[in-house]
Amino acid sequence: MSSRTTRPILLAGPDAAGFAHAQLTSDVLSLATGRWQWSGWLDPKGRVRALLQVARVDDGLLVLPRGGDGEALANDLKRFVFRSKVTVTVLGASHVADGDAYDDGHARTLDDGTFVFGEGDASIHVGRRDDADAWVARHVHKGYAWLPDEALNELLPPALSMERLGAVAFDKGCFPGQEIAARLHFLGGHKRHLRVVESDAPLREGQSLRIDGRDAGIVLMHNTSASKLTSLVVLDDALSQADTVENEGIRLHVLSTFAA
């Protein structure tokens, strides 16, 4: 399995938390130092520009994009700074590696500059070069998405199970895309959700799923480290009611479904 890298973003300055709170989907102001939370940044139509892990560190907020171009994301955020006293700095490309158990929701920085995001039974380390990618299989089964380029600006929060992750707060005030996100939250009706599937042949991350000749979803993550090929996908609700569906000759067996 190929190693994954990301470019974290550091928000610093007296207005950093307020700026992030106004732009991102989570309740950033409630985040204590040494803790992290799921979050996202939406476009005005409510589609997910970026799925994020946000940690409050001693010198500001560390924003970890789960997929996409961190430098481009940082440049887009800078357009909304206006008069806020906040600096937006994109850090160097960092490898994402597996780590030992660490308290769920807690974050820390190691002496070598590696950032640690605790998940309780394990953690991910961002920074040090390593080939320990066992976290990918774990995140597939937990429904913790990493977005391929093909999924950016395409999916709505329910498709990524963002409410289940606590990544969206509807009682904190306005944020970009809130009207659409709130409508889906209160009225429902979204037809695509996150699933774990097992396939009888490898899938490609970013691959469109075509079932019965029509677009039915997308592959977000694919785990090849075990004997069984498992993937985290977004799939039409109507199709995933069946135990098994077929994508252009590849059989997909639905193992689990995540709530919005």
mmCIF file of C-alpha atoms in Angstrom:
data_model
loop_
_atom_site.group_PDB
_atom_site.id
_atom_site.type_symbol
_atom_site.label_atom_id
_atom_site.label_comp_id
_atom_site.label_asym_id
_atom_site.label_seq_id
_atom_site.Cartn_x
_atom_site.Cartn_y
_atom_site.Cartn_z
ATOM 1 C CA MET A 1 0.000 0.000 0.000
ATOM 2 C CA SER A 2 1.419 3.369 -0.939
ATOM 3 C CA SER A 3 2.230 5.821 1.830
ATOM 4 C CA ARG A 4 -0.042 8.817 2.305
ATOM 5 C CA THR A 5 1.091 12.364 2.874
ATOM 6 C CA THR A 6 -0.734 15.538 3.762
ATOM 7 C CA ARG A 7 0.208 19.182 4.295
ATOM 8 C CA PRO A 8 -1.148 20.387 7.642
ATOM 9 C CA ILE A 9 -2.195 24.016 8.032
ATOM 10 C CA LEU A 10 -1.389 26.113 11.106
ATOM 11 C CA LEU A 11 -3.799 28.910 12.071
ATOM 12 C CA ALA A 12 -2.158 31.281 14.544
ATOM 13 C CA GLY A 13 -2.890 34.659 16.085
ATOM 14 C CA PRO A 14 -5.467 36.060 18.542
ATOM 15 C CA ASP A 15 -8.365 35.558 16.101
ATOM 16 C CA ALA A 16 -7.392 32.059 14.925
ATOM 17 C CA ALA A 17 -10.108 30.206 16.844
ATOM 18 C CA GLY A 18 -12.810 32.709 15.908
ATOM 19 C CA PHE A 19 -11.802 32.603 12.252
ATOM 20 C CA ALA A 20 -11.857 28.796 12.159
ATOM 21 C CA HIS A 21 -15.161 28.737 14.064
ATOM 22 C CA ALA A 22 -16.777 30.971 11.423
ATOM 23 C CA GLN A 23 -15.433 29.034 8.433
ATOM 24 C CA LEU A 24 -15.485 25.395 9.535
ATOM 25 C CA THR A 25 -18.437 23.162 10.362
ATOM 26 C CA SER A 26 -17.451 22.192 13.925
ATOM 27 C CA ASP A 27 -17.614 24.091 17.210
ATOM 28 C CA VAL A 28 -13.989 25.172 17.223
ATOM 29 C CA LEU A 29 -14.413 27.572 20.164
ATOM 30 C CA SER A 30 -15.214 24.606 22.414
ATOM 31 C CA LEU A 31 -11.939 22.872 21.570
ATOM 32 C CA ALA A 32 -9.482 22.801 24.476
ATOM 33 C CA THR A 33 -5.701 22.813 24.148
ATOM 34 C CA GLY A 34 -4.431 19.284 23.648
ATOM 35 C CA ARG A 35 -7.686 18.065 22.077
ATOM 36 C CA TRP A 36 -8.796 17.444 18.487
ATOM 37 C CA GLN A 37 -12.154 17.240 16.700
ATOM 38 C CA TRP A 38 -13.559 16.296 13.308
ATOM 39 C CA SER A 39 -14.542 19.200 11.104
ATOM 40 C CA GLY A 40 -14.965 20.248 7.494
ATOM 41 C CA TRP A 41 -15.071 23.196 5.159
ATOM 42 C CA LEU A 42 -18.053 23.449 2.820
ATOM 43 C CA ASP A 43 -18.673 25.457 -0.330
ATOM 44 C CA PRO A 44 -21.769 27.716 -0.555
ATOM 45 C CA LYS A 45 -23.767 24.800 -2.005
ATOM 46 C CA GLY A 46 -23.002 22.680 1.057
ATOM 47 C CA ARG A 47 -20.545 20.366 -0.675
ATOM 48 C CA VAL A 48 -17.420 19.266 1.192
ATOM 49 C CA ARG A 49 -14.317 21.139 0.088
ATOM 50 C CA ALA A 50 -12.282 19.398 2.756
ATOM 51 C CA LEU A 51 -12.752 16.841 5.531
ATOM 52 C CA LEU A 52 -10.544 17.847 8.447
ATOM 53 C CA GLN A 53 -9.098 16.921 11.798
ATOM 54 C CA VAL A 54 -8.541 20.082 13.854
ATOM 55 C CA ALA A 55 -6.318 20.141 16.951
ATOM 56 C CA ARG A 56 -5.718 23.004 19.363
ATOM 57 C CA VAL A 57 -1.979 23.151 19.970
ATOM 58 C CA ASP A 58 0.088 25.585 22.036
ATOM 59 C CA ASP A 59 0.728 27.949 19.126
ATOM 60 C CA GLY A 60 -2.712 27.858 17.491
ATOM 61 C CA LEU A 61 -4.870 25.422 15.578
ATOM 62 C CA LEU A 62 -3.469 22.577 13.527
ATOM 63 C CA VAL A 63 -5.764 21.736 10.611
ATOM 64 C CA LEU A 64 -5.157 18.339 9.024
ATOM 65 C CA PRO A 65 -6.752 17.915 5.566
ATOM 66 C CA ARG A 66 -7.822 14.327 4.915
ATOM 67 C CA GLY A 67 -7.036 14.392 1.217
ATOM 68 C CA GLY A 68 -6.674 17.229 -1.260
ATOM 69 C CA ASP A 69 -3.989 19.876 -1.674
ATOM 70 C CA GLY A 70 -3.166 21.506 1.666
ATOM 71 C CA GLU A 71 -1.438 24.456 0.010
ATOM 72 C CA ALA A 72 -4.436 25.193 -2.227
ATOM 73 C CA LEU A 73 -6.760 24.868 0.764
ATOM 74 C CA ALA A 74 -4.627 27.275 2.800
ATOM 75 C CA ASN A 75 -4.638 29.807 -0.052
ATOM 76 C CA ASP A 76 -8.429 29.557 -0.283
ATOM 77 C CA LEU A 77 -8.757 30.139 3.465
ATOM 78 C CA LYS A 78 -6.556 33.226 3.252
ATOM 79 C CA ARG A 79 -9.145 34.861 0.995
ATOM 80 C CA PHE A 80 -11.522 35.028 3.968
ATOM 81 C CA VAL A 81 -9.153 36.443 6.581
ATOM 82 C CA PHE A 82 -9.993 40.102 5.821
ATOM 83 C CA ARG A 83 -9.140 42.081 8.993
ATOM 84 C CA SER A 84 -8.922 39.117 11.335
ATOM 85 C CA LYS A 85 -5.675 38.812 13.265
ATOM 86 C CA VAL A 86 -4.816 35.347 12.039
ATOM 87 C CA THR A 87 -2.014 33.865 9.970
ATOM 88 C CA VAL A 88 -2.554 30.856 7.728
ATOM 89 C CA THR A 89 0.623 28.822 7.217
ATOM 90 C CA VAL A 90 0.856 25.604 5.235
ATOM 91 C CA LEU A 91 3.422 23.201 6.671
ATOM 92 C CA GLY A 92 5.634 20.792 4.787
ATOM 93 C CA ALA A 93 4.436 17.500 3.340
ATOM 94 C CA SER A 94 3.987 15.080 6.231
ATOM 95 C CA HIS A 95 3.694 11.321 6.181
ATOM 96 C CA VAL A 96 0.706 9.756 7.952
ATOM 97 C CA ALA A 97 1.607 6.671 9.971
ATOM 98 C CA ASP A 98 0.040 4.305 12.472
ATOM 99 C CA GLY A 99 0.585 4.877 16.180
ATOM 100 C CA ASP A 100 0.040 3.270 19.566
ATOM 101 C CA ALA A 101 -3.070 3.670 21.705
ATOM 102 C CA TYR A 102 -3.669 7.244 22.877
ATOM 103 C CA ASP A 103 -6.676 8.852 24.534
ATOM 104 C CA ASP A 104 -9.531 9.384 22.077
ATOM 105 C CA GLY A 105 -9.866 13.024 21.078
ATOM 106 C CA HIS A 106 -6.520 14.021 22.589
ATOM 107 C CA ALA A 107 -3.649 15.492 20.591
ATOM 108 C CA ARG A 108 -0.012 16.202 21.315
ATOM 109 C CA THR A 109 3.259 17.090 19.609
ATOM 110 C CA LEU A 110 6.291 14.820 19.982
ATOM 111 C CA ASP A 111 9.846 16.119 20.421
ATOM 112 C CA ASP A 112 10.600 15.500 16.727
ATOM 113 C CA GLY A 113 7.626 17.646 15.660
ATOM 114 C CA THR A 114 5.304 14.739 14.891
ATOM 115 C CA PHE A 115 1.637 15.457 15.614
ATOM 116 C CA VAL A 116 -0.334 12.692 17.344
ATOM 117 C CA PHE A 117 -4.120 12.347 17.027
ATOM 118 C CA GLY A 118 -5.477 9.879 19.595
ATOM 119 C CA GLU A 119 -8.245 7.422 18.723
ATOM 120 C CA GLY A 120 -8.368 5.490 21.985
ATOM 121 C CA ASP A 121 -7.329 2.054 20.750
ATOM 122 C CA ALA A 122 -4.703 3.566 18.449
ATOM 123 C CA SER A 123 -3.537 6.879 16.974
ATOM 124 C CA ILE A 124 -2.214 8.404 13.802
ATOM 125 C CA HIS A 125 1.151 10.157 13.655
ATOM 126 C CA VAL A 126 1.594 13.003 11.184
ATOM 127 C CA GLY A 127 5.115 14.051 10.367
ATOM 128 C CA ARG A 128 7.629 11.262 10.771
ATOM 129 C CA ARG A 129 8.574 9.089 7.803
ATOM 130 C CA ASP A 130 7.284 5.584 8.328
ATOM 131 C CA ASP A 131 5.633 2.780 6.403
ATOM 132 C CA ALA A 132 3.196 1.779 9.159
ATOM 133 C CA ASP A 133 -0.059 2.153 7.257
ATOM 134 C CA ALA A 134 -2.235 -0.142 9.378
ATOM 135 C CA TRP A 135 -4.335 2.929 10.200
ATOM 136 C CA VAL A 136 -5.832 2.799 6.676
ATOM 137 C CA ALA A 137 -7.576 -0.523 7.330
ATOM 138 C CA ARG A 138 -8.741 0.758 10.718
ATOM 139 C CA HIS A 139 -10.156 3.964 9.257
ATOM 140 C CA VAL A 140 -11.928 2.075 6.481
ATOM 141 C CA HIS A 141 -13.761 -0.022 9.059
ATOM 142 C CA LYS A 142 -14.482 2.950 11.330
ATOM 143 C CA GLY A 143 -15.789 5.075 8.466
ATOM 144 C CA TYR A 144 -13.108 7.743 8.799
ATOM 145 C CA ALA A 145 -12.874 8.925 5.200
ATOM 146 C CA TRP A 146 -9.798 10.146 3.349
ATOM 147 C CA LEU A 147 -10.938 11.942 0.214
ATOM 148 C CA PRO A 148 -9.454 11.287 -3.225
ATOM 149 C CA ASP A 149 -9.304 14.287 -5.557
ATOM 150 C CA GLU A 150 -12.342 13.029 -7.465
ATOM 151 C CA ALA A 151 -14.494 13.366 -4.327
ATOM 152 C CA LEU A 152 -13.555 16.944 -3.434
ATOM 153 C CA ASN A 153 -16.380 19.489 -3.855
ATOM 154 C CA GLU A 154 -18.721 16.653 -4.858
ATOM 155 C CA LEU A 155 -20.178 15.172 -1.665
ATOM 156 C CA LEU A 156 -22.600 16.528 0.933
ATOM 157 C CA PRO A 157 -21.933 16.041 4.679
ATOM 158 C CA PRO A 158 -24.370 13.099 5.138
ATOM 159 C CA ALA A 159 -22.479 11.124 2.477
ATOM 160 C CA LEU A 160 -19.364 11.266 4.679
ATOM 161 C CA SER A 161 -21.185 10.557 7.947
ATOM 162 C CA MET A 162 -20.010 13.919 9.283
ATOM 163 C CA GLU A 163 -22.746 14.292 11.890
ATOM 164 C CA ARG A 164 -21.914 10.853 13.304
ATOM 165 C CA LEU A 165 -18.335 12.078 13.719
ATOM 166 C CA GLY A 166 -19.471 15.259 15.496
ATOM 167 C CA ALA A 167 -18.005 17.295 12.644
ATOM 168 C CA VAL A 168 -21.054 19.538 12.146
ATOM 169 C CA ALA A 169 -22.535 21.868 14.796
ATOM 170 C CA PHE A 170 -25.853 23.521 13.961
ATOM 171 C CA ASP A 171 -26.091 25.574 17.171
ATOM 172 C CA LYS A 172 -22.886 27.593 16.809
ATOM 173 C CA GLY A 173 -23.875 30.236 14.258
ATOM 174 C CA CYS A 174 -23.441 30.528 10.519
ATOM 175 C CA PHE A 175 -20.745 28.890 8.424
ATOM 176 C CA PRO A 176 -20.413 28.464 4.634
ATOM 177 C CA GLY A 177 -22.929 25.955 3.284
ATOM 178 C CA GLN A 178 -24.860 25.851 6.576
ATOM 179 C CA GLU A 179 -28.281 26.382 4.968
ATOM 180 C CA ILE A 180 -27.948 23.272 2.797
ATOM 181 C CA ALA A 181 -26.377 21.211 5.582
ATOM 182 C CA ALA A 182 -29.156 22.203 8.005
ATOM 183 C CA ARG A 183 -31.861 21.386 5.472
ATOM 184 C CA LEU A 184 -30.454 17.881 5.056
ATOM 185 C CA HIS A 185 -30.161 17.510 8.830
ATOM 186 C CA PHE A 186 -33.702 18.563 9.685
ATOM 187 C CA LEU A 187 -35.585 17.343 6.599
ATOM 188 C CA GLY A 188 -33.459 14.381 5.501
ATOM 189 C CA GLY A 189 -33.749 13.100 1.963
ATOM 190 C CA HIS A 190 -30.097 12.569 1.099
ATOM 191 C CA LYS A 191 -29.793 9.382 -0.953
ATOM 192 C CA ARG A 192 -26.102 8.488 -0.637
ATOM 193 C CA HIS A 193 -24.280 7.279 2.445
ATOM 194 C CA LEU A 194 -21.012 5.776 3.586
ATOM 195 C CA ARG A 195 -20.493 2.000 3.381
ATOM 196 C CA VAL A 196 -17.753 -0.573 3.879
ATOM 197 C CA VAL A 197 -17.736 -3.116 1.069
ATOM 198 C CA GLU A 198 -15.728 -6.243 0.300
ATOM 199 C CA SER A 199 -14.859 -6.807 -3.359
ATOM 200 C CA ASP A 200 -13.663 -9.805 -5.347
ATOM 201 C CA ALA A 201 -11.153 -7.634 -7.240
ATOM 202 C CA PRO A 202 -9.206 -4.473 -6.348
ATOM 203 C CA LEU A 203 -10.936 -1.103 -6.571
ATOM 204 C CA ARG A 204 -9.270 2.232 -7.270
ATOM 205 C CA GLU A 205 -9.582 5.175 -4.912
ATOM 206 C CA GLY A 206 -11.543 7.876 -6.739
ATOM 207 C CA GLN A 207 -13.159 5.279 -9.018
ATOM 208 C CA SER A 208 -16.800 5.936 -9.905
ATOM 209 C CA LEU A 209 -19.112 3.070 -9.107
ATOM 210 C CA ARG A 210 -21.411 2.222 -12.002
ATOM 211 C CA ILE A 211 -24.173 -0.239 -11.268
ATOM 212 C CA ASP A 212 -26.809 -1.202 -13.824
ATOM 213 C CA GLY A 213 -25.252 1.288 -16.211
ATOM 214 C CA ARG A 214 -25.605 4.377 -14.045
ATOM 215 C CA ASP A 215 -23.477 6.375 -11.623
ATOM 216 C CA ALA A 216 -24.074 4.959 -8.146
ATOM 217 C CA GLY A 217 -21.244 6.288 -5.969
ATOM 218 C CA ILE A 218 -17.496 6.572 -5.523
ATOM 219 C CA VAL A 219 -14.613 4.691 -3.866
ATOM 220 C CA LEU A 220 -12.954 6.779 -1.137
ATOM 221 C CA MET A 221 -10.408 4.386 0.406
ATOM 222 C CA HIS A 222 -9.226 0.912 -0.560
ATOM 223 C CA ASN A 223 -7.380 -1.439 1.781
ATOM 224 C CA THR A 224 -5.170 -4.100 0.220
ATOM 225 C CA SER A 225 -3.187 -5.015 3.339
ATOM 226 C CA ALA A 226 -5.404 -7.955 4.335
ATOM 227 C CA SER A 227 -6.506 -11.135 2.592
ATOM 228 C CA LYS A 228 -9.944 -9.606 2.008
ATOM 229 C CA LEU A 229 -10.225 -6.527 -0.207
ATOM 230 C CA THR A 230 -12.247 -3.919 1.661
ATOM 231 C CA SER A 231 -13.118 -0.368 0.679
ATOM 232 C CA LEU A 232 -14.869 2.662 2.110
ATOM 233 C CA VAL A 233 -17.345 3.887 -0.490
ATOM 234 C CA VAL A 234 -20.247 6.267 -0.931
ATOM 235 C CA LEU A 235 -23.164 4.350 -2.427
ATOM 236 C CA ASP A 236 -26.780 5.025 -3.359
ATOM 237 C CA ASP A 237 -29.149 3.939 -0.596
ATOM 238 C CA ALA A 238 -31.448 2.027 -2.940
ATOM 239 C CA LEU A 239 -28.583 -0.136 -4.196
ATOM 240 C CA SER A 240 -26.978 -0.806 -0.843
ATOM 241 C CA GLN A 241 -30.143 -2.372 0.533
ATOM 242 C CA ALA A 242 -29.009 -5.530 -1.244
ATOM 243 C CA ASP A 243 -26.235 -7.588 0.347
ATOM 244 C CA THR A 244 -24.327 -7.732 -2.941
ATOM 245 C CA VAL A 245 -24.225 -5.466 -6.006
ATOM 246 C CA GLU A 246 -22.071 -5.594 -9.114
ATOM 247 C CA ASN A 247 -19.879 -2.769 -10.399
ATOM 248 C CA GLU A 248 -18.897 -3.442 -14.014
ATOM 249 C CA GLY A 249 -18.074 -7.091 -13.343
ATOM 250 C CA ILE A 250 -16.722 -6.630 -9.788
ATOM 251 C CA ARG A 251 -18.990 -7.932 -7.046
ATOM 252 C CA LEU A 252 -19.345 -5.700 -3.967
ATOM 253 C CA HIS A 253 -20.617 -7.179 -0.710
ATOM 254 C CA VAL A 254 -21.873 -4.543 1.737
ATOM 255 C CA LEU A 255 -20.373 -5.214 5.187
ATOM 256 C CA SER A 256 -21.567 -2.164 7.132
ATOM 257 C CA THR A 257 -23.415 1.133 6.767
ATOM 258 C CA PHE A 258 -22.772 4.386 8.635
ATOM 259 C CA ALA A 259 -25.425 6.867 9.722
ATOM 260 C CA ALA A 260 -25.277 10.396 8.376
#
